[in-house]
PDB file of C-alpha atoms in Angstrom:
ATOM      1  CA  TYR A  12      39.488 -33.520  22.700  1.00  0.00           C
ATOM      2  CA  ARG A  13      42.505 -34.372  24.832  1.00  0.00           C
ATOM      3  CA  SER A  14      41.338 -32.065  27.609  1.00  0.00           C
ATOM      4  CA  SER A  15      37.958 -33.769  27.790  1.00  0.00           C
ATOM      5  CA  ARG A  16      39.676 -37.139  28.189  1.00  0.00           C
ATOM      6  CA  THR A  17      41.975 -35.966  30.968  1.00  0.00           C
ATOM      7  CA  SER A  18      40.934 -36.186  34.601  1.00  0.00           C
ATOM      8  CA  TRP A  19      42.521 -35.450  37.947  1.00  0.00           C
ATOM      9  CA  GLN A  20      41.118 -36.547  41.296  1.00  0.00           C
ATOM     10  CA  GLY A  21      38.069 -37.937  39.515  1.00  0.00           C
ATOM     11  CA  ARG A  22      37.182 -34.660  37.788  1.00  0.00           C
ATOM     12  CA  ARG A  23      37.483 -34.082  34.070  1.00  0.00           C
ATOM     13  CA  PHE A  24      38.873 -31.030  32.364  1.00  0.00           C
ATOM     14  CA  ARG A  25      36.450 -29.343  30.020  1.00  0.00           C
ATOM     15  CA  TYR A  26      37.280 -27.366  26.890  1.00  0.00           C
ATOM     16  CA  LYS A  27      34.552 -24.924  25.903  1.00  0.00           C
ATOM     17  CA  GLY A  28      36.149 -23.361  22.822  1.00  0.00           C
ATOM     18  CA  GLU A  29      34.599 -23.353  19.367  1.00  0.00           C
ATOM     19  CA  VAL A  30      36.464 -24.980  16.503  1.00  0.00           C
ATOM     20  CA  PHE A  31      35.653 -22.184  14.030  1.00  0.00           C
ATOM     21  CA  GLU A  32      36.721 -19.472  16.475  1.00  0.00           C
ATOM     22  CA  LEU A  33      40.007 -21.301  17.075  1.00  0.00           C
ATOM     23  CA  ALA A  34      40.470 -21.725  13.314  1.00  0.00           C
ATOM     24  CA  LYS A  35      39.929 -17.983  12.862  1.00  0.00           C
ATOM     25  CA  VAL A  36      42.549 -17.163  15.509  1.00  0.00           C
ATOM     26  CA  PHE A  37      44.951 -19.689  14.000  1.00  0.00           C
ATOM     27  CA  TRP A  38      44.644 -18.689  10.339  1.00  0.00           C
ATOM     28  CA  LEU A  39      44.707 -14.952  11.007  1.00  0.00           C
ATOM     29  CA  GLY A  40      47.829 -15.399  13.135  1.00  0.00           C
ATOM     30  CA  ALA A  41      49.474 -17.676  10.578  1.00  0.00           C
ATOM     31  CA  ILE A  42      48.843 -15.215   7.746  1.00  0.00           C
ATOM     32  CA  LEU A  43      50.098 -12.251   9.795  1.00  0.00           C
ATOM     33  CA  THR A  44      53.206 -14.228  10.752  1.00  0.00           C
ATOM     34  CA  VAL A  45      53.989 -14.888   7.074  1.00  0.00           C
ATOM     35  CA  VAL A  46      53.207 -11.315   5.972  1.00  0.00           C
ATOM     36  CA  THR A  47      55.420  -9.814   8.711  1.00  0.00           C
ATOM     37  CA  LEU A  48      58.280 -12.222   7.931  1.00  0.00           C
ATOM     38  CA  SER A  49      57.708 -13.999  11.271  1.00  0.00           C
ATOM     39  CA  LEU A  50      57.792 -10.873  13.471  1.00  0.00           C
ATOM     40  CA  TYR A  51      54.174 -11.520  14.474  1.00  0.00           C
ATOM     41  CA  PHE A  52      55.071 -14.986  15.812  1.00  0.00           C
ATOM     42  CA  PRO A  53      55.227 -14.079  19.554  1.00  0.00           C
ATOM     43  CA  PHE A  54      51.824 -12.384  19.317  1.00  0.00           C
ATOM     44  CA  PHE A  55      50.423 -15.388  17.454  1.00  0.00           C
ATOM     45  CA  VAL A  56      51.633 -17.863  20.086  1.00  0.00           C
ATOM     46  CA  MET A  57      50.220 -15.771  22.930  1.00  0.00           C
ATOM     47  CA  GLN A  58      46.829 -15.447  21.208  1.00  0.00           C
ATOM     48  CA  LEU A  59      46.599 -19.211  20.718  1.00  0.00           C
ATOM     49  CA  ARG A  60      47.574 -19.843  24.318  1.00  0.00           C
ATOM     50  CA  ARG A  61      45.071 -17.249  25.556  1.00  0.00           C
ATOM     51  CA  TYR A  62      42.264 -18.795  23.531  1.00  0.00           C
ATOM     52  CA  PHE A  63      43.046 -22.283  24.777  1.00  0.00           C
ATOM     53  CA  PHE A  64      43.375 -21.441  28.471  1.00  0.00           C
ATOM     54  CA  GLU A  65      40.445 -19.043  28.614  1.00  0.00           C
ATOM     55  CA  ASN A  66      38.264 -21.861  27.298  1.00  0.00           C
ATOM     56  CA  LEU A  67      39.555 -24.556  29.653  1.00  0.00           C
ATOM     57  CA  GLU A  68      37.764 -25.478  32.896  1.00  0.00           C
ATOM     58  CA  TYR A  69      38.380 -27.852  35.726  1.00  0.00           C
ATOM     59  CA  GLY A  70      35.845 -28.481  38.461  1.00  0.00           C
ATOM     60  CA  GLY A  71      33.764 -25.490  37.427  1.00  0.00           C
ATOM     61  CA  HIS A  72      36.717 -23.072  37.582  1.00  0.00           C
ATOM     62  CA  ARG A  73      38.284 -21.462  34.547  1.00  0.00           C
ATOM     63  CA  PHE A  74      41.914 -20.946  33.759  1.00  0.00           C
ATOM     64  CA  ALA A  75      43.107 -17.412  32.995  1.00  0.00           C
ATOM     65  CA  PHE A  76      45.932 -16.173  30.801  1.00  0.00           C
ATOM     66  CA  GLN A  77      47.403 -12.662  30.924  1.00  0.00           C
ATOM     67  CA  GLY A  78      50.379 -12.982  28.556  1.00  0.00           C
ATOM     68  CA  GLU A  79      51.134 -10.437  25.850  1.00  0.00           C
ATOM     69  CA  GLY A  80      53.066 -11.010  22.646  1.00  0.00           C
ATOM     70  CA  ARG A  81      54.970  -7.755  23.032  1.00  0.00           C
ATOM     71  CA  ASP A  82      56.660  -9.175  26.145  1.00  0.00           C
ATOM     72  CA  LEU A  83      58.193 -11.944  24.023  1.00  0.00           C
ATOM     73  CA  LEU A  84      59.126  -9.765  21.055  1.00  0.00           C
ATOM     74  CA  ARG A  85      62.594  -8.871  22.380  1.00  0.00           C
ATOM     75  CA  PRO A  86      63.519 -12.500  23.239  1.00  0.00           C
ATOM     76  CA  TYR A  87      62.202 -13.557  19.814  1.00  0.00           C
ATOM     77  CA  LEU A  88      64.331 -10.934  18.035  1.00  0.00           C
ATOM     78  CA  LYS A  89      67.324 -12.169  20.031  1.00  0.00           C
ATOM     79  CA  PHE A  90      66.510 -15.691  18.856  1.00  0.00           C
ATOM     80  CA  LEU A  91      66.361 -14.514  15.223  1.00  0.00           C
ATOM     81  CA  LEU A  92      69.758 -12.808  15.555  1.00  0.00           C
ATOM     82  CA  LEU A  93      71.388 -15.794  17.237  1.00  0.00           C
ATOM     83  CA  ALA A  94      69.773 -18.563  15.188  1.00  0.00           C
ATOM     84  CA  LEU A  95      72.348 -18.686  12.399  1.00  0.00           C
ATOM     85  CA  PRO A  96      75.527 -18.129  14.470  1.00  0.00           C
ATOM     86  CA  THR A  97      74.477 -20.878  16.907  1.00  0.00           C
ATOM     87  CA  PHE A  98      73.206 -23.263  14.207  1.00  0.00           C
ATOM     88  CA  THR A  99      69.706 -22.760  15.721  1.00  0.00           C
ATOM     89  CA  LEU A 100      70.801 -24.193  19.093  1.00  0.00           C
ATOM     90  CA  TYR A 101      69.626 -20.975  20.736  1.00  0.00           C
ATOM     91  CA  ARG A 102      66.042 -22.124  20.042  1.00  0.00           C
ATOM     92  CA  PHE A 103      66.198 -24.211  23.222  1.00  0.00           C
ATOM     93  CA  TRP A 104      66.849 -21.108  25.341  1.00  0.00           C
ATOM     94  CA  PHE A 105      64.145 -19.161  23.550  1.00  0.00           C
ATOM     95  CA  GLN A 106      61.699 -22.039  23.997  1.00  0.00           C
ATOM     96  CA  ALA A 107      62.502 -22.194  27.725  1.00  0.00           C
ATOM     97  CA  GLU A 108      61.999 -18.433  28.076  1.00  0.00           C
ATOM     98  CA  GLN A 109      58.712 -18.595  26.169  1.00  0.00           C
ATOM     99  CA  ASN A 110      57.555 -21.531  28.297  1.00  0.00           C
ATOM    100  CA  ASN A 111      58.462 -19.828  31.589  1.00  0.00           C
ATOM    101  CA  TYR A 112      56.764 -16.608  30.547  1.00  0.00           C
ATOM    102  CA  SER A 113      53.611 -18.384  29.383  1.00  0.00           C
ATOM    103  CA  TRP A 114      53.209 -20.451  32.539  1.00  0.00           C
ATOM    104  CA  GLY A 115      53.966 -17.406  34.676  1.00  0.00           C
ATOM    105  CA  LYS A 116      51.032 -15.629  33.038  1.00  0.00           C
ATOM    106  CA  THR A 117      48.636 -18.569  33.508  1.00  0.00           C
ATOM    107  CA  SER A 118      46.472 -19.012  36.591  1.00  0.00           C
ATOM    108  CA  PHE A 119      43.718 -21.268  37.813  1.00  0.00           C
ATOM    109  CA  ALA A 120      41.074 -20.057  40.275  1.00  0.00           C
ATOM    110  CA  GLY A 121      43.392 -17.172  41.156  1.00  0.00           C
ATOM    111  CA  ALA A 122      46.425 -19.403  41.802  1.00  0.00           C
ATOM    112  CA  PRO A 123      49.352 -18.643  39.476  1.00  0.00           C
ATOM    113  CA  PHE A 124      51.519 -21.234  37.766  1.00  0.00           C
ATOM    114  CA  ARG A 125      55.281 -21.022  37.584  1.00  0.00           C
ATOM    115  CA  SER A 126      57.995 -22.652  35.508  1.00  0.00           C
ATOM    116  CA  SER A 127      61.775 -22.561  35.840  1.00  0.00           C
ATOM    117  CA  LEU A 128      62.729 -24.523  32.728  1.00  0.00           C
ATOM    118  CA  ARG A 129      66.226 -23.810  31.401  1.00  0.00           C
ATOM    119  CA  GLY A 130      67.462 -23.924  27.833  1.00  0.00           C
ATOM    120  CA  GLY A 131      70.327 -26.220  28.731  1.00  0.00           C
ATOM    121  CA  ASP A 132      67.877 -28.746  30.157  1.00  0.00           C
ATOM    122  CA  LEU A 133      65.913 -28.723  26.898  1.00  0.00           C
ATOM    123  CA  LEU A 134      69.107 -29.130  24.891  1.00  0.00           C
ATOM    124  CA  LEU A 135      70.074 -32.226  26.866  1.00  0.00           C
TER     125      LEU A 135
END
């Protein structure tokens, strides 16, 4: 809904995804995340992001997403190990790494995105 109400240079974004398909991706990922004691979480996040961006258009061009959950598994495990000793403050660094990775794997009409967000910036 929000995408369809957003415009840039007089053109609207268009989301072409199906609500039941998105619900299927969401609930399957949520269940697998619980069953695997959260180890599936990076895969879940990447699948949701892929579904959203591959169904988003602007000016007749589609976005593309090439991210893989396995690329975020190691940073996520590091987050799990450091969560308690840092009183979960490490989540800001993990969130920044996840954000930078996700935007780095997103493109529009062949043009890649990039992000250089830092955990310290999120903390502040």
